[in-house]
């Protein structure tokens, strides 16, 4: 099966998912979006209220910051892939529970396998802890790890991991936006051949 067919099948599984209670309160699942062939995979925490309404990731205020970051490295949303750990919105944007993360994890794992990015950019603590655990890296705190590039050899290729602050922090702390803009520069050497024109 081609990657795009597998992504389509995965999307159908996510849309029909009832593996945890969140399907009862969310309006729309948010599968993720972008290029199946992206060099860069950005990972957030969970859909918020705008994402829940539209069924798309990062479409609110944090999304506008994310778009500025992507623009600053010469790309746009269709060049990258944006996913979340949880595909459904937790009520009132509460933190994801350990159980929800564990239950939803196979969907993100499959997205990582299919997209096979050069760099994973987990945004915020939850996504960074998830990715560090997956790749056997020692997680401390996002304030210590942001902007540092990590490298891991997988079975088939070398994958890089660049933790970032969650873009939402820049909506209430403008200083964090300059940190994000500085940190993201690190991925420039890994933007290879997959850019759309
Ligand atoms: N915050 C997230 O972590 N993900 C989204 O999709 C939107 C806001």
PDB file of N, CA and C and ligand atoms in Angstrom, residues 44-48 51 57-58 62 84 166, ligand 1:
ATOM      1  N   UNK A  44       2.294  18.761  18.487  1.00  0.00           N
ATOM      2  CA  UNK A  44       1.727  19.511  19.615  1.00  0.00           C
ATOM      3  C   UNK A  44       1.121  18.562  20.626  1.00  0.00           C
ATOM      4  N   UNK A  45       0.304  19.155  21.501  1.00  0.00           N
ATOM      5  CA  UNK A  45      -0.223  18.378  22.633  1.00  0.00           C
ATOM      6  C   UNK A  45      -1.587  17.759  22.307  1.00  0.00           C
ATOM      7  N   UNK A  46      -2.549  18.616  22.062  1.00  0.00           N
ATOM      8  CA  UNK A  46      -3.915  18.143  21.820  1.00  0.00           C
ATOM      9  C   UNK A  46      -4.701  19.281  21.183  1.00  0.00           C
ATOM     10  N   UNK A  47      -5.772  18.968  20.475  1.00  0.00           N
ATOM     11  CA  UNK A  47      -6.577  20.041  19.879  1.00  0.00           C
ATOM     12  C   UNK A  47      -7.166  20.946  20.964  1.00  0.00           C
ATOM     13  N   UNK A  48      -7.233  22.257  20.659  1.00  0.00           N
ATOM     14  CA  UNK A  48      -7.954  23.205  21.522  1.00  0.00           C
ATOM     15  C   UNK A  48      -9.340  23.432  20.931  1.00  0.00           C
ATOM     16  N   UNK A  51      -9.462  24.094  17.053  1.00  0.00           N
ATOM     17  CA  UNK A  51      -9.085  22.880  16.316  1.00  0.00           C
ATOM     18  C   UNK A  51     -10.243  21.872  16.369  1.00  0.00           C
ATOM     19  N   UNK A  57      -5.349  20.930  12.916  1.00  0.00           N
ATOM     20  CA  UNK A  57      -4.425  21.280  13.991  1.00  0.00           C
ATOM     21  C   UNK A  57      -3.948  22.737  13.910  1.00  0.00           C
ATOM     22  N   UNK A  58      -3.696  23.327  15.046  1.00  0.00           N
ATOM     23  CA  UNK A  58      -3.079  24.650  15.134  1.00  0.00           C
ATOM     24  C   UNK A  58      -3.734  25.683  14.202  1.00  0.00           C
ATOM     25  N   UNK A  62      -2.168  30.005  18.754  1.00  0.00           N
ATOM     26  CA  UNK A  62      -0.881  29.280  18.756  1.00  0.00           C
ATOM     27  C   UNK A  62      -0.509  28.898  17.316  1.00  0.00           C
ATOM     28  N   UNK A  84      -0.622  16.007  16.586  1.00  0.00           N
ATOM     29  CA  UNK A  84      -0.713  16.172  18.038  1.00  0.00           C
ATOM     30  C   UNK A  84      -0.575  14.806  18.694  1.00  0.00           C
ATOM     31  N   UNK A 166       6.183  25.256  23.472  1.00  0.00           N
ATOM     32  CA  UNK A 166       4.890  25.229  22.783  1.00  0.00           C
ATOM     33  C   UNK A 166       4.579  26.651  22.299  1.00  0.00           C
TER      34      UNK A 166
HETATM   35  N1  LIG B   1      -2.258  23.348  20.793  1.00  0.00           N
HETATM   36  C1  LIG B   1      -1.849  22.100  20.482  1.00  0.00           C
HETATM   37  O1  LIG B   1      -1.036  21.506  21.190  1.00  0.00           O
HETATM   38  N2  LIG B   1      -2.326  21.540  19.364  1.00  0.00           N
HETATM   39  C2  LIG B   1      -3.181  22.154  18.552  1.00  0.00           C
HETATM   40  O2  LIG B   1      -3.556  21.564  17.540  1.00  0.00           O
HETATM   41  C3  LIG B   1      -3.600  23.452  18.898  1.00  0.00           C
HETATM   42  C4  LIG B   1      -3.131  24.037  20.024  1.00  0.00           C
END
